[in-house]
Tab-separated table of C-alpha atoms in Angstrom:
chain	number	residue	atom	x	y	z
A	1	UNK	CA	-11.908	28.446	5.477
A	2	UNK	CA	-9.880	25.573	6.951
A	3	UNK	CA	-6.625	24.151	5.635
A	4	UNK	CA	-5.743	20.556	4.747
A	5	UNK	CA	-2.082	19.628	4.457
A	6	UNK	CA	-1.512	16.320	2.676
A	7	UNK	CA	1.410	14.310	1.303
A	8	UNK	CA	1.593	12.093	-1.763
A	9	UNK	CA	3.657	8.903	-1.644
A	10	UNK	CA	4.284	6.394	-4.379
A	11	UNK	CA	6.865	4.339	-6.225
A	12	UNK	CA	8.948	5.678	-9.094
A	13	UNK	CA	6.445	5.149	-11.896
A	14	UNK	CA	3.183	5.152	-9.985
A	15	UNK	CA	2.306	8.562	-11.472
A	16	UNK	CA	2.601	10.714	-8.374
A	17	UNK	CA	3.703	13.869	-10.169
A	18	UNK	CA	1.101	13.327	-12.896
A	19	UNK	CA	-1.612	12.977	-10.243
A	20	UNK	CA	-0.679	16.261	-8.594
A	21	UNK	CA	-0.464	17.940	-11.982
A	22	UNK	CA	-3.891	16.563	-12.934
A	23	UNK	CA	-5.357	17.738	-9.630
A	24	UNK	CA	-4.065	21.263	-10.205
A	25	UNK	CA	-4.944	21.297	-13.907
A	26	UNK	CA	-8.504	19.997	-13.663
A	27	UNK	CA	-9.280	22.152	-10.644
A	28	UNK	CA	-8.067	25.162	-12.671
A	29	UNK	CA	-5.377	25.998	-10.130
A	30	UNK	CA	-2.610	26.646	-12.665
A	31	UNK	CA	-1.621	30.166	-13.605
A	32	UNK	CA	-1.597	31.029	-17.312
A	33	UNK	CA	2.173	31.529	-17.457
A	34	UNK	CA	2.773	28.177	-15.735
A	35	UNK	CA	0.527	26.460	-18.258
A	36	UNK	CA	2.332	28.105	-21.177
A	37	UNK	CA	5.690	27.021	-19.730
A	38	UNK	CA	4.756	23.354	-19.458
A	39	UNK	CA	3.140	23.431	-22.903
A	40	UNK	CA	6.442	24.673	-24.336
A	41	UNK	CA	8.406	22.079	-22.344
A	42	UNK	CA	6.089	19.282	-23.478
A	43	UNK	CA	6.493	20.266	-27.151
A	44	UNK	CA	10.258	20.334	-26.826
A	45	UNK	CA	10.117	16.747	-25.551
A	46	UNK	CA	8.011	15.671	-28.566
A	47	UNK	CA	5.403	14.220	-26.249
A	48	UNK	CA	2.377	15.736	-27.922
A	49	UNK	CA	0.014	16.235	-25.008
A	50	UNK	CA	0.825	18.338	-21.993
A	51	UNK	CA	3.092	16.516	-19.523
A	52	UNK	CA	1.415	17.380	-16.221
A	53	UNK	CA	4.303	15.888	-14.239
A	54	UNK	CA	6.372	18.926	-15.265
A	55	UNK	CA	4.247	21.027	-12.908
A	56	UNK	CA	5.768	19.363	-9.868
A	57	UNK	CA	9.197	18.161	-10.969
A	58	UNK	CA	10.768	21.587	-10.592
A	59	UNK	CA	14.435	20.674	-10.437
A	60	UNK	CA	16.360	20.026	-13.649
A	61	UNK	CA	17.703	16.743	-12.282
A	62	UNK	CA	14.145	15.692	-11.381
A	63	UNK	CA	12.991	16.302	-14.951
A	64	UNK	CA	15.990	14.523	-16.433
A	65	UNK	CA	15.559	11.457	-14.276
A	66	UNK	CA	11.759	11.539	-14.155
A	67	UNK	CA	11.765	11.247	-10.367
A	68	UNK	CA	11.113	13.517	-7.405
A	69	UNK	CA	14.197	14.261	-5.302
A	70	UNK	CA	13.432	17.141	-2.962
A	71	UNK	CA	10.348	18.000	-0.909
A	72	UNK	CA	8.226	20.605	-2.669
A	73	UNK	CA	5.105	22.390	-1.491
A	74	UNK	CA	2.182	23.310	-3.762
A	75	UNK	CA	-0.706	25.511	-2.726
A	76	UNK	CA	-4.216	25.689	-4.122
A	77	UNK	CA	-7.740	26.181	-2.950
A	78	UNK	CA	-11.319	25.463	-3.893
A	79	UNK	CA	-14.472	27.182	-2.615
A	80	UNK	CA	-14.592	24.573	0.192
A	81	UNK	CA	-11.031	24.417	1.510
A	82	UNK	CA	-7.383	25.507	1.188
A	83	UNK	CA	-4.734	22.872	0.496
A	84	UNK	CA	-1.001	22.421	0.868
A	85	UNK	CA	0.367	19.491	-1.154
A	86	UNK	CA	3.604	18.095	0.208
A	87	UNK	CA	5.303	16.457	-2.752
A	88	UNK	CA	7.945	14.180	-1.230
A	89	UNK	CA	10.213	11.658	-2.975
A	90	UNK	CA	9.368	8.002	-2.567
A	91	UNK	CA	12.802	6.430	-3.051
A	92	UNK	CA	14.347	4.637	-0.109
A	93	UNK	CA	17.400	6.900	-0.257
A	94	UNK	CA	15.113	9.881	0.367
A	95	UNK	CA	13.264	8.434	3.373
A	96	UNK	CA	14.393	11.390	5.504
A	97	UNK	CA	12.751	13.773	3.010
A	98	UNK	CA	9.469	11.908	3.260
A	99	UNK	CA	9.602	11.889	7.068
A	100	UNK	CA	10.256	15.622	7.070
A	101	UNK	CA	7.451	16.332	4.625
A	102	UNK	CA	4.911	14.062	6.306
A	103	UNK	CA	5.520	15.155	9.876
A	104	UNK	CA	2.868	17.902	9.805
A	105	UNK	CA	0.399	16.302	7.394
A	106	UNK	CA	-3.165	15.368	8.230
A	107	UNK	CA	-3.626	13.065	5.249
A	108	UNK	CA	-1.465	10.832	3.069
A	109	UNK	CA	-2.266	9.729	-0.474
A	110	UNK	CA	-0.595	6.356	-1.032
A	111	UNK	CA	-0.425	5.642	-4.761
A	112	UNK	CA	-0.678	2.056	-5.931
A	113	UNK	CA	-0.122	1.031	-9.546
A	114	UNK	CA	-3.192	-1.006	-10.527
A	115	UNK	CA	-0.978	-3.361	-12.560
A	116	UNK	CA	1.305	-4.234	-9.653
A	117	UNK	CA	-0.867	-3.955	-6.526
A	118	UNK	CA	0.666	-3.598	-3.046
A	119	UNK	CA	4.448	-3.705	-3.480
A	120	UNK	CA	7.516	-3.168	-1.305
A	121	UNK	CA	7.409	0.631	-1.574
A	122	UNK	CA	3.711	0.648	-0.666
A	123	UNK	CA	4.598	-1.149	2.560
A	124	UNK	CA	7.447	1.270	3.244
A	125	UNK	CA	5.360	4.386	2.709
A	126	UNK	CA	2.550	2.953	4.814
A	127	UNK	CA	4.972	2.168	7.633
A	128	UNK	CA	6.198	5.773	7.653
A	129	UNK	CA	2.609	7.039	7.635
A	130	UNK	CA	1.915	4.763	10.582
A	131	UNK	CA	5.016	5.879	12.519
A	132	UNK	CA	4.094	9.525	11.998
A	133	UNK	CA	0.502	8.978	13.063
A	134	UNK	CA	-1.093	10.513	9.967
A	135	UNK	CA	-4.819	10.351	10.772
A	136	UNK	CA	-6.272	9.980	7.253
A	137	UNK	CA	-5.078	7.686	4.443
A	138	UNK	CA	-6.240	7.624	0.818
A	139	UNK	CA	-5.192	4.605	-1.218
A	140	UNK	CA	-5.249	5.946	-4.777
A	141	UNK	CA	-5.236	2.983	-7.164
A	142	UNK	CA	-3.785	4.662	-10.248
A	143	UNK	CA	-3.480	3.587	-13.901
A	144	UNK	CA	-6.878	1.905	-13.922
A	145	UNK	CA	-6.938	2.604	-17.665
A	146	UNK	CA	-4.140	0.034	-18.088
A	147	UNK	CA	-6.216	-2.745	-16.482
A	148	UNK	CA	-9.382	-1.997	-18.477
A	149	UNK	CA	-10.922	-0.227	-15.478
A	150	UNK	CA	-11.419	-3.622	-13.865
A	151	UNK	CA	-13.453	-3.687	-10.665
A	152	UNK	CA	-11.899	-7.047	-9.689
A	153	UNK	CA	-8.381	-5.597	-9.859
A	154	UNK	CA	-9.432	-2.671	-7.669
A	155	UNK	CA	-11.217	-4.933	-5.158
A	156	UNK	CA	-8.220	-7.252	-4.826
A	157	UNK	CA	-5.904	-4.314	-4.128
A	158	UNK	CA	-8.327	-3.033	-1.480
A	159	UNK	CA	-8.227	-6.439	0.235
A	160	UNK	CA	-4.408	-6.557	0.065
A	161	UNK	CA	-4.049	-3.085	1.544
A	162	UNK	CA	-6.650	-3.665	4.267
A	163	UNK	CA	-4.504	-6.551	5.576
A	164	UNK	CA	-1.452	-4.296	5.553
A	165	UNK	CA	-3.300	-1.474	7.329
A	166	UNK	CA	-4.429	-3.851	10.051
A	167	UNK	CA	-0.893	-5.174	10.540
A	168	UNK	CA	0.473	-1.639	10.925
A	169	UNK	CA	-2.420	-0.453	13.101
A	170	UNK	CA	-2.773	2.254	10.511
A	171	UNK	CA	-5.363	4.995	10.727
A	172	UNK	CA	-8.954	3.787	10.929
A	173	UNK	CA	-9.800	6.290	8.210
A	174	UNK	CA	-8.563	4.538	5.065
A	175	UNK	CA	-10.345	5.424	1.809
A	176	UNK	CA	-9.866	3.649	-1.517
A	177	UNK	CA	-10.299	5.469	-4.852
A	178	UNK	CA	-9.739	3.957	-8.335
A	179	UNK	CA	-8.413	6.543	-10.791
A	180	UNK	CA	-6.348	7.341	-13.834
A	181	UNK	CA	-4.219	10.437	-13.295
A	182	UNK	CA	-3.202	10.447	-16.964
A	183	UNK	CA	-6.774	10.597	-18.239
A	184	UNK	CA	-8.335	12.394	-15.294
A	185	UNK	CA	-10.673	9.591	-14.192
A	186	UNK	CA	-11.979	10.207	-10.642
A	187	UNK	CA	-9.352	12.851	-9.874
A	188	UNK	CA	-11.499	15.984	-10.126
A	189	UNK	CA	-14.261	14.715	-12.402
A	190	UNK	CA	-16.212	11.501	-12.080
A	191	UNK	CA	-15.076	8.758	-14.443
A	192	UNK	CA	-17.440	7.459	-17.115
A	193	UNK	CA	-15.280	4.333	-17.405
A	194	UNK	CA	-15.951	3.041	-13.892
A	195	UNK	CA	-19.716	3.147	-13.324
A	196	UNK	CA	-19.292	0.426	-10.652
A	197	UNK	CA	-17.510	2.933	-8.372
A	198	UNK	CA	-20.024	4.986	-6.409
A	199	UNK	CA	-17.593	6.790	-4.113
A	200	UNK	CA	-16.233	10.315	-4.269
A	201	UNK	CA	-13.581	11.639	-6.595
A	202	UNK	CA	-10.196	12.398	-5.067
A	203	UNK	CA	-10.757	16.158	-4.946
A	204	UNK	CA	-14.246	15.761	-3.534
A	205	UNK	CA	-12.858	13.523	-0.770
A	206	UNK	CA	-10.087	16.015	0.017
A	207	UNK	CA	-12.678	18.766	0.294
A	208	UNK	CA	-14.959	16.793	2.594
A	209	UNK	CA	-12.658	14.747	4.850
A	210	UNK	CA	-13.381	15.742	8.465
A	211	UNK	CA	-10.304	17.217	10.147
A	212	UNK	CA	-12.010	19.097	12.982
A	213	UNK	CA	-11.342	16.277	15.439
A	214	UNK	CA	-7.680	15.856	14.474
A	215	UNK	CA	-6.655	18.649	16.807
A	216	UNK	CA	-5.842	17.316	20.271
A	217	UNK	CA	-8.102	19.331	22.586
A	218	UNK	CA	-7.635	17.020	25.572
A	219	UNK	CA	-4.043	17.588	26.635
A	220	UNK	CA	-3.534	21.329	27.218
A	221	UNK	CA	0.095	22.189	26.367
A	222	UNK	CA	1.682	25.667	26.151
A	223	UNK	CA	5.449	25.807	25.445
A	224	UNK	CA	6.692	29.192	26.647
A	225	UNK	CA	8.386	31.085	23.846
A	226	UNK	CA	8.993	34.472	25.486
A	227	UNK	CA	8.588	35.996	28.919
A	228	UNK	CA	7.190	39.510	28.410
A	229	UNK	CA	8.292	41.791	31.221
A	230	UNK	CA	8.448	45.440	29.985
A	231	UNK	CA	9.414	46.976	33.357
A	232	UNK	CA	8.169	50.406	32.337
A	233	UNK	CA	6.320	52.885	34.544
A	234	UNK	CA	3.009	52.201	32.818
A	235	UNK	CA	3.448	48.431	32.870
A	236	UNK	CA	5.328	48.076	36.114
A	237	UNK	CA	3.609	44.845	37.195
A	238	UNK	CA	3.086	43.324	33.726
A	239	UNK	CA	4.316	39.754	33.324
A	240	UNK	CA	3.009	37.603	30.488
A	241	UNK	CA	4.102	34.363	28.882
A	242	UNK	CA	3.904	34.325	25.093
A	243	UNK	CA	3.677	31.205	22.951
A	244	UNK	CA	1.451	28.955	20.884
A	245	UNK	CA	-1.018	26.516	22.398
A	246	UNK	CA	0.075	23.301	20.706
A	247	UNK	CA	-2.822	21.214	22.010
A	248	UNK	CA	-5.824	21.440	24.314
A	249	UNK	CA	-7.829	24.335	25.747
A	250	UNK	CA	-6.897	26.841	28.481
A	251	UNK	CA	-9.560	28.790	30.391
A	252	UNK	CA	-9.389	31.553	32.978
A	253	UNK	CA	-9.208	30.010	36.420
A	254	UNK	CA	-7.633	26.730	35.225
A	255	UNK	CA	-5.165	25.176	37.652
A	256	UNK	CA	-1.864	24.843	35.793
A	257	UNK	CA	1.584	23.382	36.419
A	258	UNK	CA	4.859	24.713	35.063
A	259	UNK	CA	7.185	21.928	33.910
A	260	UNK	CA	9.754	20.680	34.596
A	261	UNK	CA	9.847	22.629	37.900
A	262	UNK	CA	6.378	21.433	38.964
A	263	UNK	CA	5.345	24.830	40.373
A	264	UNK	CA	1.607	25.440	40.300
A	265	UNK	CA	-0.649	28.449	39.747
A	266	UNK	CA	-3.902	29.386	37.986
A	267	UNK	CA	-4.588	31.143	34.682
A	268	UNK	CA	-5.430	34.731	35.600
A	269	UNK	CA	-5.875	36.151	32.083
A	270	UNK	CA	-5.582	35.175	28.425
A	271	UNK	CA	-4.497	37.960	26.080
A	272	UNK	CA	-4.461	38.117	22.297
A	273	UNK	CA	-3.788	41.275	20.265
A	274	UNK	CA	-4.480	43.499	23.318
A	275	UNK	CA	-7.874	41.855	23.854
A	276	UNK	CA	-8.723	39.517	26.726
A	277	UNK	CA	-10.506	36.179	26.345
A	278	UNK	CA	-12.019	33.667	28.743
A	279	UNK	CA	-10.530	30.713	26.835
A	280	UNK	CA	-8.091	29.867	24.083
A	281	UNK	CA	-7.314	26.643	22.247
A	282	UNK	CA	-4.823	25.058	19.841
A	283	UNK	CA	-3.335	26.346	17.574
A	284	UNK	CA	-3.837	29.924	18.877
A	285	UNK	CA	-0.809	32.073	19.782
A	286	UNK	CA	-1.592	33.966	22.996
A	287	UNK	CA	-0.149	35.521	26.120
A	288	UNK	CA	-0.974	33.749	29.375
A	289	UNK	CA	-0.956	35.551	32.732
A	290	UNK	CA	-0.633	33.474	35.893
A	291	UNK	CA	-1.980	34.445	39.301
A	292	UNK	CA	1.326	33.762	41.091
A	293	UNK	CA	4.900	34.906	40.512
A	294	UNK	CA	6.226	31.446	39.771
A	295	UNK	CA	9.534	30.813	38.052
A	296	UNK	CA	8.805	30.545	34.300
A	297	UNK	CA	11.294	30.860	31.443
A	298	UNK	CA	11.592	30.077	27.727
A	299	UNK	CA	11.475	26.346	27.140
A	300	UNK	CA	9.181	25.637	30.101
A	301	UNK	CA	5.871	23.910	29.430
A	302	UNK	CA	2.647	25.157	31.040
A	303	UNK	CA	0.024	22.391	31.308
A	304	UNK	CA	-3.304	21.917	33.023
A	305	UNK	CA	-2.626	20.268	36.354
A	306	UNK	CA	-5.189	17.496	35.939
A	307	UNK	CA	-3.592	16.053	32.773
A	308	UNK	CA	0.164	16.213	32.988
A	309	UNK	CA	2.690	14.755	30.513
A	310	UNK	CA	5.617	12.459	31.242
A	311	UNK	CA	8.635	14.239	32.741
A	312	UNK	CA	11.785	12.171	32.370
A	313	UNK	CA	15.466	12.057	31.443
A	314	UNK	CA	15.340	8.459	30.175
A	315	UNK	CA	13.269	8.320	27.012
A	316	UNK	CA	12.351	5.624	24.523
A	317	UNK	CA	11.834	6.896	20.974
A	318	UNK	CA	11.623	5.907	17.332
A	319	UNK	CA	14.351	7.686	15.353
A	320	UNK	CA	14.789	8.439	11.653
A	321	UNK	CA	18.467	9.159	11.064
A	322	UNK	CA	18.947	12.051	8.595
A	323	UNK	CA	22.710	12.590	8.426
A	324	UNK	CA	25.359	11.132	6.155
A	325	UNK	CA	27.609	10.762	9.186
A	326	UNK	CA	26.610	7.557	11.001
A	327	UNK	CA	25.046	7.592	14.450
A	328	UNK	CA	26.789	5.395	17.004
A	329	UNK	CA	25.516	4.327	20.386
A	330	UNK	CA	27.020	6.662	22.976
A	331	UNK	CA	27.068	9.710	20.678
A	332	UNK	CA	26.019	13.076	22.134
A	333	UNK	CA	23.627	15.564	20.549
A	334	UNK	CA	21.309	18.446	21.384
A	335	UNK	CA	17.652	17.468	21.707
A	336	UNK	CA	15.137	20.134	20.679
A	337	UNK	CA	11.591	19.597	21.922
A	338	UNK	CA	9.372	22.569	21.079
A	339	UNK	CA	11.096	25.594	22.571
A	340	UNK	CA	13.124	23.449	24.980
A	341	UNK	CA	16.707	22.365	24.357
A	342	UNK	CA	18.950	20.045	26.307
A	343	UNK	CA	21.989	17.890	25.679
A	344	UNK	CA	21.504	14.154	25.369
A	345	UNK	CA	23.299	10.924	24.679
A	346	UNK	CA	22.000	8.003	22.617
A	347	UNK	CA	22.264	5.412	25.366
A	348	UNK	CA	21.224	2.402	23.315
A	349	UNK	CA	20.009	1.333	19.886
A	350	UNK	CA	17.341	-1.219	20.823
A	351	UNK	CA	16.720	-2.372	17.278
A	352	UNK	CA	16.871	-1.193	13.690
A	353	UNK	CA	13.628	-1.514	11.758
A	354	UNK	CA	13.750	-2.887	8.224
A	355	UNK	CA	11.266	-0.540	6.573
A	356	UNK	CA	10.612	-2.975	3.735
A	357	UNK	CA	10.064	-6.216	5.680
A	358	UNK	CA	9.255	-4.761	9.150
A	359	UNK	CA	11.877	-7.062	10.695
A	360	UNK	CA	13.664	-5.798	13.817
A	361	UNK	CA	17.449	-6.223	13.769
A	362	UNK	CA	19.104	-6.245	17.195
A	363	UNK	CA	22.840	-6.108	17.992
A	364	UNK	CA	23.084	-2.868	16.017
A	365	UNK	CA	25.578	-0.279	17.245
A	366	UNK	CA	25.317	2.332	14.492
A	367	UNK	CA	22.780	3.821	12.092
A	368	UNK	CA	23.329	5.220	8.621
A	369	UNK	CA	21.389	7.772	6.575
A	370	UNK	CA	17.630	7.008	6.307
A	371	UNK	CA	17.723	4.203	8.908
A	372	UNK	CA	14.799	3.961	11.319
A	373	UNK	CA	15.397	2.549	14.788
A	374	UNK	CA	14.124	2.350	18.318
A	375	UNK	CA	16.564	4.089	20.660
A	376	UNK	CA	16.956	4.996	24.330
A	377	UNK	CA	18.040	8.551	25.132
A	378	UNK	CA	19.482	10.011	28.326
A	379	UNK	CA	18.985	13.770	28.568
A	380	UNK	CA	20.848	16.264	30.719
A	381	UNK	CA	17.598	17.877	31.911
A	382	UNK	CA	14.074	16.449	32.295
A	383	UNK	CA	11.925	16.600	29.163
A	384	UNK	CA	8.138	17.130	29.467
A	385	UNK	CA	6.516	15.139	26.681
A	386	UNK	CA	3.534	13.022	25.655
A	387	UNK	CA	3.779	9.733	23.768
A	388	UNK	CA	3.726	10.596	20.063
A	389	UNK	CA	0.714	8.346	19.505
A	390	UNK	CA	-1.311	10.523	21.900
A	391	UNK	CA	-0.018	13.942	20.970
A	392	UNK	CA	1.965	14.443	17.756
A	393	UNK	CA	3.153	17.958	18.575
A	394	UNK	CA	4.308	17.341	22.138
A	395	UNK	CA	5.621	13.889	21.239
A	396	UNK	CA	7.901	14.985	18.409
A	397	UNK	CA	11.504	16.192	18.711
A	398	UNK	CA	14.706	16.498	16.712
A	399	UNK	CA	18.389	15.797	17.308
A	400	UNK	CA	20.939	18.481	16.411
A	401	UNK	CA	24.652	17.959	15.819
A	402	UNK	CA	26.446	20.114	18.386
A	403	UNK	CA	29.350	20.992	16.112
A	404	UNK	CA	27.625	21.660	12.783
A	405	UNK	CA	24.224	22.744	14.231
A	406	UNK	CA	22.570	20.559	11.579
A	407	UNK	CA	19.405	18.573	12.269
A	408	UNK	CA	20.474	14.940	12.142
A	409	UNK	CA	17.489	13.004	13.454
A	410	UNK	CA	13.700	13.096	13.766
A	411	UNK	CA	12.247	11.581	16.934
A	412	UNK	CA	8.840	10.160	17.808
A	413	UNK	CA	8.967	9.971	21.615
A	414	UNK	CA	7.220	6.916	23.041
A	415	UNK	CA	7.640	6.820	26.807
A	416	UNK	CA	9.836	6.656	29.864
A	417	UNK	CA	12.271	3.822	30.572
A	418	UNK	CA	14.320	2.823	33.601
């Protein structure tokens, strides 16, 4: 059974938590003790019916304010598929949380309040989804019950969002679903109030959306995690390289290159759990054996020689700043790219992106918490990477503060610069 990881994004009162609660409730994915707990909590709030938002707003401050603050993960499954829901806050001051939560997602549900249509926060969430290259988007037009289940309202919002998606070069897979999370229309069960809608319910779409082709099987990348060299009598000549294939396919006999050194060899054997295979593909964790005794260590990247990544010390990237301490041009950090680490300096802030208006502000010399910007980095050692738009795993990296060892920035690497 495969796994779909998706994130929900919406404005403060778009009903994001209620939607997740409804999805879990109607799909019978709530344990009895959880249900009893929210029934008790709902009664204490004199709200009559069960408040499904209480299922996701786990923190006391979230419940008091009626907003989501921290990233939370919910798990459930149906006979067709397993799911991980990434429940991330939508407020601008929690942009870093949304970037963190969305970075590994295959699908984003963008909630739109049917009464308000595409608003500023819709544009912001869509921009982040675009930056992170999320391959599947669901525009969930919620609160249709408050607009009399109007088909015209839904159609107008679809037209508005289609223009936005085109402007952002958003995923080609954008699906529109009219629903009412409060009443359960088109969430798990088909709505009787919207006979004009002949599409799938939200859960049905989540079960059926094709994710087989999301895995990059073109660019074979193997970051070396450990060099296994037992040096015992029985395994005197054993030398294997352990790690996870992050993209692509490796086969016995493939010509490979070790980066950044550029040394070449061929795949002699592929080992997994003491068994040998003729091929392995992402996201398998395996041990590769090479035919030659080339110099390989942790942090190196083994790639197929016919499709090599960029190897450079001067890198252009989009950056989401995640620290309360401001970033200034010229500051030094540690860059972590897969299993590889190197020191770097932020050479230049090219522009800061206004995530509400999409305007690019130049003449910026510092970034504050939650800012998104295009930057130029200079690294101490060459980094072997793909543009993020081609390969999300090998195009992503983080910045680490050298003194506190805290992650301070998320990077989407774009290419090499002079």
